[in-house]
PDB file of N, CA and C in Angstrom:
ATOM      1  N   UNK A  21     -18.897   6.432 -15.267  1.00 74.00           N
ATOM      2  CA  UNK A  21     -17.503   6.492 -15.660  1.00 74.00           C
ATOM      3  C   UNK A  21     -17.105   5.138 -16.235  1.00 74.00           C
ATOM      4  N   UNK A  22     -16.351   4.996 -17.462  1.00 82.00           N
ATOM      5  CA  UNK A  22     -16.117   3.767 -17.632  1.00 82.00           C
ATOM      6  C   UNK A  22     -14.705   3.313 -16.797  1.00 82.00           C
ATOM      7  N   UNK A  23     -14.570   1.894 -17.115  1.00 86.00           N
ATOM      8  CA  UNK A  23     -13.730   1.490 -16.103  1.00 86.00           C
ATOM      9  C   UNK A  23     -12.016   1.797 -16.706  1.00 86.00           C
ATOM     10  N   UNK A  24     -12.152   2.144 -18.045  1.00 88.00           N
ATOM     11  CA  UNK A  24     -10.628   2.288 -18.422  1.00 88.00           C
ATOM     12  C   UNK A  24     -10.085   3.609 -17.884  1.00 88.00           C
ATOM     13  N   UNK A  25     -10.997   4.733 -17.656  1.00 90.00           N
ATOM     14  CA  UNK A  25     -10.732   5.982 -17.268  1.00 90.00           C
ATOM     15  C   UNK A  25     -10.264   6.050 -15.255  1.00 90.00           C
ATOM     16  N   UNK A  26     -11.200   5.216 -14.971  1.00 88.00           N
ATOM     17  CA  UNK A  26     -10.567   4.756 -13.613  1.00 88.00           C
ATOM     18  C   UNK A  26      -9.332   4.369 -13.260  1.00 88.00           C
ATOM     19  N   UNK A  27      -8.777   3.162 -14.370  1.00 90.00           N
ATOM     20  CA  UNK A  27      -7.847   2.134 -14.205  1.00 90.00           C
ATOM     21  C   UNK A  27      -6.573   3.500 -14.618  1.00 90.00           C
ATOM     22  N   UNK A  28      -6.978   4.668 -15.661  1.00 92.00           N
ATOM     23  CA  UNK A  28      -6.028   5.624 -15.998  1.00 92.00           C
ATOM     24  C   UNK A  28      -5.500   6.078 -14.710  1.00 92.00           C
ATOM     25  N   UNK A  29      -6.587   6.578 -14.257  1.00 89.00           N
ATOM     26  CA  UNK A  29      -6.362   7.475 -12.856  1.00 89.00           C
ATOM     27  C   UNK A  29      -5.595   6.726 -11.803  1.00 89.00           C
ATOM     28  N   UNK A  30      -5.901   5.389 -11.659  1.00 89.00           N
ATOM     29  CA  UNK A  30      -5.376   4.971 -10.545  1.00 89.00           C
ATOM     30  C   UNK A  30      -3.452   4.442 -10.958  1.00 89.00           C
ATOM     31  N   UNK A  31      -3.308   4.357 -12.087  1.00 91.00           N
ATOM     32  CA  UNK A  31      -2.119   3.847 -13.457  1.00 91.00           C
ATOM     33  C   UNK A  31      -0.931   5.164 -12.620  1.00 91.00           C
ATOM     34  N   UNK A  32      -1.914   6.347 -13.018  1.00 92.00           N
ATOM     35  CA  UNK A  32      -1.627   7.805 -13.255  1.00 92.00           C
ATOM     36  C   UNK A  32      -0.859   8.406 -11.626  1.00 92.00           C
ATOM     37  N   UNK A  33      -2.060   8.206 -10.788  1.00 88.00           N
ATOM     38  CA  UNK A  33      -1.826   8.660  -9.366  1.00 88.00           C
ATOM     39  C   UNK A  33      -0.551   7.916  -8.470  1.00 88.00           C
ATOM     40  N   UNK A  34      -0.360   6.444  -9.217  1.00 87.00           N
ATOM     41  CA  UNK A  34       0.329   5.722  -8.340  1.00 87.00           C
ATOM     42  C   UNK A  34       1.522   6.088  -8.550  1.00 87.00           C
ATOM     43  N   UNK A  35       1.706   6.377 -10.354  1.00 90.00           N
ATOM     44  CA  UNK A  35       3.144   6.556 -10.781  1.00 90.00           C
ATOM     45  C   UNK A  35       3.559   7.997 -10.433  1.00 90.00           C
ATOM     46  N   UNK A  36       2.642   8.885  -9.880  1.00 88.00           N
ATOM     47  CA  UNK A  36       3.191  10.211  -9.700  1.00 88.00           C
ATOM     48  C   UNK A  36       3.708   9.688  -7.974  1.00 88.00           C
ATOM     49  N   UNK A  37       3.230   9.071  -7.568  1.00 85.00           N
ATOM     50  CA  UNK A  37       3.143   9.024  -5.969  1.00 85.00           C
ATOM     51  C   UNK A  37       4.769   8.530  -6.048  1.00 85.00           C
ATOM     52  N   UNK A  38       4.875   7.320  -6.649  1.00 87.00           N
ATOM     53  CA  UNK A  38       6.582   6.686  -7.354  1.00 87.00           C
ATOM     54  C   UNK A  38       7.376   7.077  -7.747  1.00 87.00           C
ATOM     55  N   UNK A  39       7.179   8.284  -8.030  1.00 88.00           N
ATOM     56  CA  UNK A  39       8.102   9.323  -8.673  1.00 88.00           C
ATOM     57  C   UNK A  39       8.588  10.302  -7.505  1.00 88.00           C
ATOM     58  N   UNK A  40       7.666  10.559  -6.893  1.00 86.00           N
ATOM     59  CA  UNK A  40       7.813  11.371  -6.082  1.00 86.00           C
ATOM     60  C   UNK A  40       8.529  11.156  -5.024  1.00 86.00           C
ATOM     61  N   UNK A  41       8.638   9.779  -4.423  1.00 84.00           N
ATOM     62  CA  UNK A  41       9.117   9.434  -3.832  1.00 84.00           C
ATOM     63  C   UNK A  41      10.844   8.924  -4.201  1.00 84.00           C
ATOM     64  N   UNK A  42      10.786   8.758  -5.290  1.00 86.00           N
ATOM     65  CA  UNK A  42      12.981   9.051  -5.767  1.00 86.00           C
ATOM     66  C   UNK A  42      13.150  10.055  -6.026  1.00 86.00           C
ATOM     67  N   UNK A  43      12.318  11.084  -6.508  1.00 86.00           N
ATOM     68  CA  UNK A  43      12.976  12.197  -6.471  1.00 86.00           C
ATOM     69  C   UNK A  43      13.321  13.082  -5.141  1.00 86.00           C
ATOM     70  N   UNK A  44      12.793  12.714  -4.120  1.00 82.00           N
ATOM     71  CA  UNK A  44      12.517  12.906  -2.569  1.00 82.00           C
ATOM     72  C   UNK A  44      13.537  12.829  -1.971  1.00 82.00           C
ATOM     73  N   UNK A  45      14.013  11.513  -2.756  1.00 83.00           N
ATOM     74  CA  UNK A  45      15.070  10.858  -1.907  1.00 83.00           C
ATOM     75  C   UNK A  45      16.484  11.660  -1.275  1.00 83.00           C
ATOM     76  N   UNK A  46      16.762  11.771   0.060  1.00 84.00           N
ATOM     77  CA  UNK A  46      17.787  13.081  -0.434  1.00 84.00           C
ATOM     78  C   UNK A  46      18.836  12.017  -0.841  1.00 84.00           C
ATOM     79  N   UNK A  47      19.801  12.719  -1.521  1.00 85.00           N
ATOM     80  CA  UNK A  47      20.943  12.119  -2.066  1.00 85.00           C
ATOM     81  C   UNK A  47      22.547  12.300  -1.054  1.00 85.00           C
ATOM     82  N   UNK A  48      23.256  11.274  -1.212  1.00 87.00           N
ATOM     83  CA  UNK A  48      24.512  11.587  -0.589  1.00 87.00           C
ATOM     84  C   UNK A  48      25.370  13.160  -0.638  1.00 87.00           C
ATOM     85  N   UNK A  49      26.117  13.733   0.122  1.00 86.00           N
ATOM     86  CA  UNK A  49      26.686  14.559  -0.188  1.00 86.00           C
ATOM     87  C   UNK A  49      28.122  14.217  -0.656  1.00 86.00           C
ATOM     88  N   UNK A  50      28.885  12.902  -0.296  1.00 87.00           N
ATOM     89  CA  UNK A  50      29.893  13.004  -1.067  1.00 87.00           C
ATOM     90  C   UNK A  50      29.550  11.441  -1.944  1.00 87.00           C
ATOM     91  N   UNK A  51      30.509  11.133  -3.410  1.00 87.00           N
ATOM     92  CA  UNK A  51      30.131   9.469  -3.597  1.00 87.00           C
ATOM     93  C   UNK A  51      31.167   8.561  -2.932  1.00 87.00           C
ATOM     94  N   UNK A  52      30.544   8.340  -1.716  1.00 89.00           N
ATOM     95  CA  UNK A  52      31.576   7.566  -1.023  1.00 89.00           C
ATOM     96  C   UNK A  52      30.706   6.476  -0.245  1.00 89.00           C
ATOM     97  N   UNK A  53      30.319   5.001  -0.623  1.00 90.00           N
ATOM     98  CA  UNK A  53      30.023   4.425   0.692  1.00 90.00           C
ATOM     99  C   UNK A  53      29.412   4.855   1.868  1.00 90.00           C
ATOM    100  N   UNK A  54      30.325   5.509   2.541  1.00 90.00           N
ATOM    101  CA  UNK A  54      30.047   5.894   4.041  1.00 90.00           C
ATOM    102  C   UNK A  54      29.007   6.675   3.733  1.00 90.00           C
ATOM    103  N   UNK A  55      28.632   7.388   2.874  1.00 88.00           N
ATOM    104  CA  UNK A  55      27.677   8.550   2.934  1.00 88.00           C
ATOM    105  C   UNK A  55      26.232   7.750   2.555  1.00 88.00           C
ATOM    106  N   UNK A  56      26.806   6.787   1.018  1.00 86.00           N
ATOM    107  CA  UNK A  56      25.312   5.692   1.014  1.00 86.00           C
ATOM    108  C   UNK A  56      24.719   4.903   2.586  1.00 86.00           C
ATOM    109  N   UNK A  57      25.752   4.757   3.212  1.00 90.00           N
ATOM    110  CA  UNK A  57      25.675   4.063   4.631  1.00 90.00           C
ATOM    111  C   UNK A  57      25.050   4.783   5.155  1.00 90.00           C
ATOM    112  N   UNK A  58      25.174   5.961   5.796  1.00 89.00           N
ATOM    113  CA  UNK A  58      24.676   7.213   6.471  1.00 89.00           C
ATOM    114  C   UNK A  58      23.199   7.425   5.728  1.00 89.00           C
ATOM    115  N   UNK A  59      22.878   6.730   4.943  1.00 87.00           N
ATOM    116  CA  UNK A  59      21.125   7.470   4.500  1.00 87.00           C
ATOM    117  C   UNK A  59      20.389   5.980   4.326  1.00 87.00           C
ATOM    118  N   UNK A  60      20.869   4.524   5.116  1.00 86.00           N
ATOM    119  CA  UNK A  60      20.856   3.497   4.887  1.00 86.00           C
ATOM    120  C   UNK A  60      18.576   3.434   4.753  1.00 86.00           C
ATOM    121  N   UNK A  61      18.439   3.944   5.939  1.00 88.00           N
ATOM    122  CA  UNK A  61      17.323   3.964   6.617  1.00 88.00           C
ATOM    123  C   UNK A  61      16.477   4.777   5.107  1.00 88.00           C
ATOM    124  N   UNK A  62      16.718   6.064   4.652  1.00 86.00           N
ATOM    125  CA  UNK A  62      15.935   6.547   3.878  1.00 86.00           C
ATOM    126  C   UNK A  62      16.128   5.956   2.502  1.00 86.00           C
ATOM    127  N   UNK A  63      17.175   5.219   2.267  1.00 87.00           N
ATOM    128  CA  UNK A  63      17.175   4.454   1.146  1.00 87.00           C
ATOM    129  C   UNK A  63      16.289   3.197   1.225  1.00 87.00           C
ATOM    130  N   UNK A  64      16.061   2.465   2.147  1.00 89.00           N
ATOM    131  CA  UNK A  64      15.420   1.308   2.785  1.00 89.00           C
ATOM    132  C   UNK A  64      13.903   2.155   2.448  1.00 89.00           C
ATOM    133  N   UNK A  65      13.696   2.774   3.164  1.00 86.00           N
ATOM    134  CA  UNK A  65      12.363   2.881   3.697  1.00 86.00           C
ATOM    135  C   UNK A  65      11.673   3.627   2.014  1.00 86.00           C
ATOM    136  N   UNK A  66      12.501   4.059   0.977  1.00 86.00           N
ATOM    137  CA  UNK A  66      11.967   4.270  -0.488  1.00 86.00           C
ATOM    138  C   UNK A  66      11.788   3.207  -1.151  1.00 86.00           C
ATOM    139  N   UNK A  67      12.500   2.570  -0.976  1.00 88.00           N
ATOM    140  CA  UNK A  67      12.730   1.339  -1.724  1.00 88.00           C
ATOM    141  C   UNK A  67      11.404   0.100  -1.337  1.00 88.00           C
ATOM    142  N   UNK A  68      11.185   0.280   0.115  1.00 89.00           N
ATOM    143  CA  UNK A  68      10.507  -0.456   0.334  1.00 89.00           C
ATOM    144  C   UNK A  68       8.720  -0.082  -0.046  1.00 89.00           C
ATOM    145  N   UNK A  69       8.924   1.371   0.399  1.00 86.00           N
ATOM    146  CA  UNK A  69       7.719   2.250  -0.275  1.00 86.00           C
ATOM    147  C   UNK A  69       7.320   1.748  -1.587  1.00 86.00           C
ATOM    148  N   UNK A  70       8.257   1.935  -2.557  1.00 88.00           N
ATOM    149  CA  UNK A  70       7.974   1.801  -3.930  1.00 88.00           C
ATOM    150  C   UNK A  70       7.781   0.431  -4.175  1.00 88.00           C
ATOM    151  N   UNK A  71       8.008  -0.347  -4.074  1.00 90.00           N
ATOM    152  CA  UNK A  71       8.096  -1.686  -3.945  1.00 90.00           C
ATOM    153  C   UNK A  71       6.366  -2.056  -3.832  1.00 90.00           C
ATOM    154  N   UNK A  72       6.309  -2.015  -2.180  1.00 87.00           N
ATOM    155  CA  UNK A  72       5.096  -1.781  -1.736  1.00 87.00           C
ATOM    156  C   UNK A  72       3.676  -1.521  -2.745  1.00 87.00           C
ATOM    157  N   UNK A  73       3.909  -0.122  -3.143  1.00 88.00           N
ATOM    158  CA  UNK A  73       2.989   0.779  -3.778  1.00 88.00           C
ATOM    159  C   UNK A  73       3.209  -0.181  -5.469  1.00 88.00           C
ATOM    160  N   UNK A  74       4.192  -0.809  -6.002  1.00 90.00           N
ATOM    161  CA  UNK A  74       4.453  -1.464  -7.089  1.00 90.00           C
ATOM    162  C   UNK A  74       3.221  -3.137  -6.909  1.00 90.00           C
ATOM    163  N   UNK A  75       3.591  -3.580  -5.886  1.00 91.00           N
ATOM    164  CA  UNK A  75       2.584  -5.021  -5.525  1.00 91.00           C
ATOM    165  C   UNK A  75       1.474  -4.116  -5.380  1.00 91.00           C
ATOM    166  N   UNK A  76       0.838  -3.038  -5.081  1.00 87.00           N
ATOM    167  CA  UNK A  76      -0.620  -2.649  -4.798  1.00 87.00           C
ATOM    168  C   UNK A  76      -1.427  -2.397  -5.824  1.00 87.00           C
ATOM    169  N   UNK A  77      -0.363  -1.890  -6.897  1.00 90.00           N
ATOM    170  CA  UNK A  77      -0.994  -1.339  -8.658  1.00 90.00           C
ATOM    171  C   UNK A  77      -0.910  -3.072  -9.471  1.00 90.00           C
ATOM    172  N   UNK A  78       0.257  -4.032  -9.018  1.00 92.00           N
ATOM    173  CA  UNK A  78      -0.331  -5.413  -9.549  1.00 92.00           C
ATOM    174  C   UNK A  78      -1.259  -5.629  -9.463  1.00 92.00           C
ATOM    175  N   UNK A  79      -1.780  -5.942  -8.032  1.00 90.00           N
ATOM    176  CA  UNK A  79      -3.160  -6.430  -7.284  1.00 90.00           C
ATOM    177  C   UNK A  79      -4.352  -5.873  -7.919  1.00 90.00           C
ATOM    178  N   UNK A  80      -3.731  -4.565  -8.023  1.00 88.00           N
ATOM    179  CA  UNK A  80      -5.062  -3.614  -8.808  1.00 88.00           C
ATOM    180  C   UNK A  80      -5.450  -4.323 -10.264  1.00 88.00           C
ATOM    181  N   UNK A  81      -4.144  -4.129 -11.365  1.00 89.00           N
ATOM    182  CA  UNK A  81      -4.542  -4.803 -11.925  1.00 89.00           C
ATOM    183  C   UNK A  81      -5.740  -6.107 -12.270  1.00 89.00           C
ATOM    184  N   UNK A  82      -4.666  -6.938 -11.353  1.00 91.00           N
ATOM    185  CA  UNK A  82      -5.835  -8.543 -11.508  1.00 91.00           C
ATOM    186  C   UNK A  82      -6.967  -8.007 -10.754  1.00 91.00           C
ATOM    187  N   UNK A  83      -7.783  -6.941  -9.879  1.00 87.00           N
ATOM    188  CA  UNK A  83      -8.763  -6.814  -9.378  1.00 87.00           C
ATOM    189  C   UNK A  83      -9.448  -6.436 -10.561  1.00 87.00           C
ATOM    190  N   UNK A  84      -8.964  -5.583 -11.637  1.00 87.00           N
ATOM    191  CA  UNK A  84      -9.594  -4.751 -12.531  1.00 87.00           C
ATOM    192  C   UNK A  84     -10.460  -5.230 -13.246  1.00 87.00           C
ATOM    193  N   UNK A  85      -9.831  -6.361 -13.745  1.00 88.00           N
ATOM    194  CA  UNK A  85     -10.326  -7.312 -14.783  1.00 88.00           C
ATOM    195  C   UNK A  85     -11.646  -8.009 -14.081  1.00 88.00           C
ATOM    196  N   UNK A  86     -11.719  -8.329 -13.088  1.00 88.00           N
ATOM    197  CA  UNK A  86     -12.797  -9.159 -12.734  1.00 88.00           C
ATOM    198  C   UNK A  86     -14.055  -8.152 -12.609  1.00 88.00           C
ATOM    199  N   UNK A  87     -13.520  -6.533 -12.474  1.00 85.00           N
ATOM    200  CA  UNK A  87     -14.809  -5.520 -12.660  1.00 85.00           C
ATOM    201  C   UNK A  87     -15.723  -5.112 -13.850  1.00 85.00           C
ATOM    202  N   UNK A  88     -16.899  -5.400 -13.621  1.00 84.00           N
ATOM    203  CA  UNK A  88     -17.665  -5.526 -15.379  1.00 84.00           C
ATOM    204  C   UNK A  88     -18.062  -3.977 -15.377  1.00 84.00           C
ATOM    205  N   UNK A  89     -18.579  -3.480 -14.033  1.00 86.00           N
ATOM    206  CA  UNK A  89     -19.354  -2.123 -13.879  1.00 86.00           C
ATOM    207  C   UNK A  89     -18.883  -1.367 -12.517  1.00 86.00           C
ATOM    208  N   UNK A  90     -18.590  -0.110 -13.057  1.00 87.00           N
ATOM    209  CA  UNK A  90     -18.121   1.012 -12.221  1.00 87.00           C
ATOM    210  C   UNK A  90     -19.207   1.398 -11.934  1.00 87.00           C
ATOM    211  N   UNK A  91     -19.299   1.823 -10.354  1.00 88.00           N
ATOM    212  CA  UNK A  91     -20.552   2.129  -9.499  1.00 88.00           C
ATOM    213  C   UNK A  91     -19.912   3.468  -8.918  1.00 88.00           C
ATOM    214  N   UNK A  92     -20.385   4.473  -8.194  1.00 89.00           N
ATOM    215  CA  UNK A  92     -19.982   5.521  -7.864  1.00 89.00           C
ATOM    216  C   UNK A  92     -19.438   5.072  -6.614  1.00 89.00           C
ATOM    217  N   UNK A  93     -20.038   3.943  -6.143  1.00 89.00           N
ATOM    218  CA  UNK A  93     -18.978   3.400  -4.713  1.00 89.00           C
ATOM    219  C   UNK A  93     -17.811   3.011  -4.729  1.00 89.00           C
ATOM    220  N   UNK A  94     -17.736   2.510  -5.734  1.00 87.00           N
ATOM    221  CA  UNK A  94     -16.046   2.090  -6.671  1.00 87.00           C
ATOM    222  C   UNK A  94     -15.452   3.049  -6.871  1.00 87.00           C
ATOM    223  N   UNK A  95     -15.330   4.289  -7.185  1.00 88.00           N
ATOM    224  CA  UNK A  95     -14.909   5.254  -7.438  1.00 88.00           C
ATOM    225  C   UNK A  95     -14.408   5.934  -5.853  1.00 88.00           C
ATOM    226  N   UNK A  96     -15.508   5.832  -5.271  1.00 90.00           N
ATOM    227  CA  UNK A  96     -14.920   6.917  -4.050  1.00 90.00           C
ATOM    228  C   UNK A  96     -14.284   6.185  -3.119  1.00 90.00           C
ATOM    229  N   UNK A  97     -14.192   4.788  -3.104  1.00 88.00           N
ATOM    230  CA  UNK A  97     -13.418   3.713  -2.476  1.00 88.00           C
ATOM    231  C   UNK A  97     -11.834   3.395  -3.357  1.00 88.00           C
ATOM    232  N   UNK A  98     -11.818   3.483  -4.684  1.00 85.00           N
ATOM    233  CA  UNK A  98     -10.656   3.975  -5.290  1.00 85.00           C
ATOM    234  C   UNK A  98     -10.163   5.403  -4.927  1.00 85.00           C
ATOM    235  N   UNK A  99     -10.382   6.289  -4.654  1.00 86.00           N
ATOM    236  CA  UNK A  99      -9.865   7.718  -4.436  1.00 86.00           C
ATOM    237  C   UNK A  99      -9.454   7.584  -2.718  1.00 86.00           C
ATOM    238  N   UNK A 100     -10.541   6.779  -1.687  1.00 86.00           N
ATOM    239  CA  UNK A 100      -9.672   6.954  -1.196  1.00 86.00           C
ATOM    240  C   UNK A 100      -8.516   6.194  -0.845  1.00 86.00           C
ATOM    241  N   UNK A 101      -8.411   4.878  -1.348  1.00 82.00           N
ATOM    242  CA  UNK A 101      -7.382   4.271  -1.081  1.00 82.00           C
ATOM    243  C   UNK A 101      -5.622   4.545  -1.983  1.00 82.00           C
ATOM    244  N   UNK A 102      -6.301   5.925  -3.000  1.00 80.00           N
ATOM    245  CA  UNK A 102      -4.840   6.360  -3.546  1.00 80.00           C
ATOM    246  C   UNK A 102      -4.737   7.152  -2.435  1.00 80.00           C
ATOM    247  N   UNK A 103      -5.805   8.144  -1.764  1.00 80.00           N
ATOM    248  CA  UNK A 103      -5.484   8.765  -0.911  1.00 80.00           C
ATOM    249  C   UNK A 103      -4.549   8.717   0.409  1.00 80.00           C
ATOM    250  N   UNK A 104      -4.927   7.504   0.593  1.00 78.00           N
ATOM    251  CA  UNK A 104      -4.306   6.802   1.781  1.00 78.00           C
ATOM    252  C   UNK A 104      -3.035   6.328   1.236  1.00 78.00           C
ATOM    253  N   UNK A 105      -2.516   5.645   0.532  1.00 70.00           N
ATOM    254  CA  UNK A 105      -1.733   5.264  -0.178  1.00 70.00           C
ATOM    255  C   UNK A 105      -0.502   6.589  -0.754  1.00 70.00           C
ATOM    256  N   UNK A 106      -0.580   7.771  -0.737  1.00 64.00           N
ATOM    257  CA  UNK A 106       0.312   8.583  -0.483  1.00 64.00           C
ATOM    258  C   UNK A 106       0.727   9.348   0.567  1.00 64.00           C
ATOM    259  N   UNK A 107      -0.800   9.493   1.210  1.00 64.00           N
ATOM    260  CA  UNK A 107      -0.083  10.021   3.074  1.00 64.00           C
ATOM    261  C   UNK A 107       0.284   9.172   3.902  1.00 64.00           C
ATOM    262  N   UNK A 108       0.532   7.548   3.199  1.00 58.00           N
ATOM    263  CA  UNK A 108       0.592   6.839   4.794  1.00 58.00           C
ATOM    264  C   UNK A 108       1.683   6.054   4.076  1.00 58.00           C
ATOM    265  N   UNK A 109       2.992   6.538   3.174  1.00 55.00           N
ATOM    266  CA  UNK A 109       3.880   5.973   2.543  1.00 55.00           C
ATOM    267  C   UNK A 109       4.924   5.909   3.839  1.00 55.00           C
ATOM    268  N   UNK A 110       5.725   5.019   3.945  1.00 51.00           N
ATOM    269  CA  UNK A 110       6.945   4.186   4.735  1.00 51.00           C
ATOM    270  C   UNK A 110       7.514   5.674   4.652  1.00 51.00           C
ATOM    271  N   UNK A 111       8.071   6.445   3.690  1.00 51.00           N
ATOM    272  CA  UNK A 111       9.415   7.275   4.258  1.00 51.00           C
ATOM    273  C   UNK A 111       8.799   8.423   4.651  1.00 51.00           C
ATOM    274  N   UNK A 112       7.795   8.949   4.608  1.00 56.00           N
ATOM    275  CA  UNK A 112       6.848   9.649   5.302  1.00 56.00           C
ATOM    276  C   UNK A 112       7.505   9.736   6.979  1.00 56.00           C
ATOM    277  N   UNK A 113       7.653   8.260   7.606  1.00 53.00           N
ATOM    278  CA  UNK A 113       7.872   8.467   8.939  1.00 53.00           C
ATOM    279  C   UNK A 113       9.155   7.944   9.272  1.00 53.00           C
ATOM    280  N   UNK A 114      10.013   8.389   8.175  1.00 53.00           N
ATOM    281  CA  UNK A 114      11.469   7.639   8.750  1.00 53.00           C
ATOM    282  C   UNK A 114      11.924   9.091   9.433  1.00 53.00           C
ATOM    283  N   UNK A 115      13.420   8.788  10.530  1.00 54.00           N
ATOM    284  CA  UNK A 115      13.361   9.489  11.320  1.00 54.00           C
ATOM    285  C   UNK A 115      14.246  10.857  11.024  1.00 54.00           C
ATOM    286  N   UNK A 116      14.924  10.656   9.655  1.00 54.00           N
ATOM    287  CA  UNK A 116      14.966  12.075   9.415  1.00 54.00           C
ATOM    288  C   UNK A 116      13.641  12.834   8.519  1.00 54.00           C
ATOM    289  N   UNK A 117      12.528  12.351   8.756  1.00 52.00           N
ATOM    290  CA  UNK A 117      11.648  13.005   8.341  1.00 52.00           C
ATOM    291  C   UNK A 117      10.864  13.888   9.462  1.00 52.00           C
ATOM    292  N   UNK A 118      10.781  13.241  10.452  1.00 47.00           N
ATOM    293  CA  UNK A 118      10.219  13.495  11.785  1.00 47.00           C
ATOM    294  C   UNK A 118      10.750  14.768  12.589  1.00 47.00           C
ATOM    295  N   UNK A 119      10.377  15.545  12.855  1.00 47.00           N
ATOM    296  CA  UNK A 119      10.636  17.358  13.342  1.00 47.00           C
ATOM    297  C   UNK A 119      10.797  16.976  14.232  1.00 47.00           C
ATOM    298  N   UNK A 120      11.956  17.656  15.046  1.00 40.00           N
ATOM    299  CA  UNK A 120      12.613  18.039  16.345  1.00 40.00           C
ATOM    300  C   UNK A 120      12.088  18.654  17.495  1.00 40.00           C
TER     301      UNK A 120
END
């Protein structure tokens, strides 16, 4: 595999994971303050997600460049760390996510 098709995938996976996560977001029911107040925690915990997942695709970046050759170990060590990297996101376990 060459390495630009990797760097796609991982470009690709992160920004769907980023997306997914504001569109997630639930939204206020009225526009009032008090209601942004009332979702303080799930606004926090996206924000910080994305953020997060934003410094991990930098890092990636500057890692990229120093890679001359894609090995099949590179590959399945990239897959799983997108893997991990969307089931183990911050609002995942905030506490209106968490079942009763």
């Amino acid at each position: 595999m060459k390495k630009d098709r990797l760097i796609a995938l991982t470009d690709a996976v992160l920004a769907i994971i980023m997306t997914i996560l504001i569109l997630e977001l639930e939204k206020p029911t009225t526009p009032s303050l008090q209601a942004f107040w009332d979702l303080r925690q799930n606004f926090f915990a996206c924000f910080l997600s994305f953020f997060w997942l934003g410094s991990l695709w930098m890092a990636l970046n500057t890692l990229w460049e120093k890679v001359e050759k894609i090995s099949s170990e590179i590959i399945w060590w990239n897959l799983f760390l997108l893997l991990e990297r969307q089931e183990f996101s911050l609002e995942n376990f905030m506490p209106s996510k968490i079942p009763v």
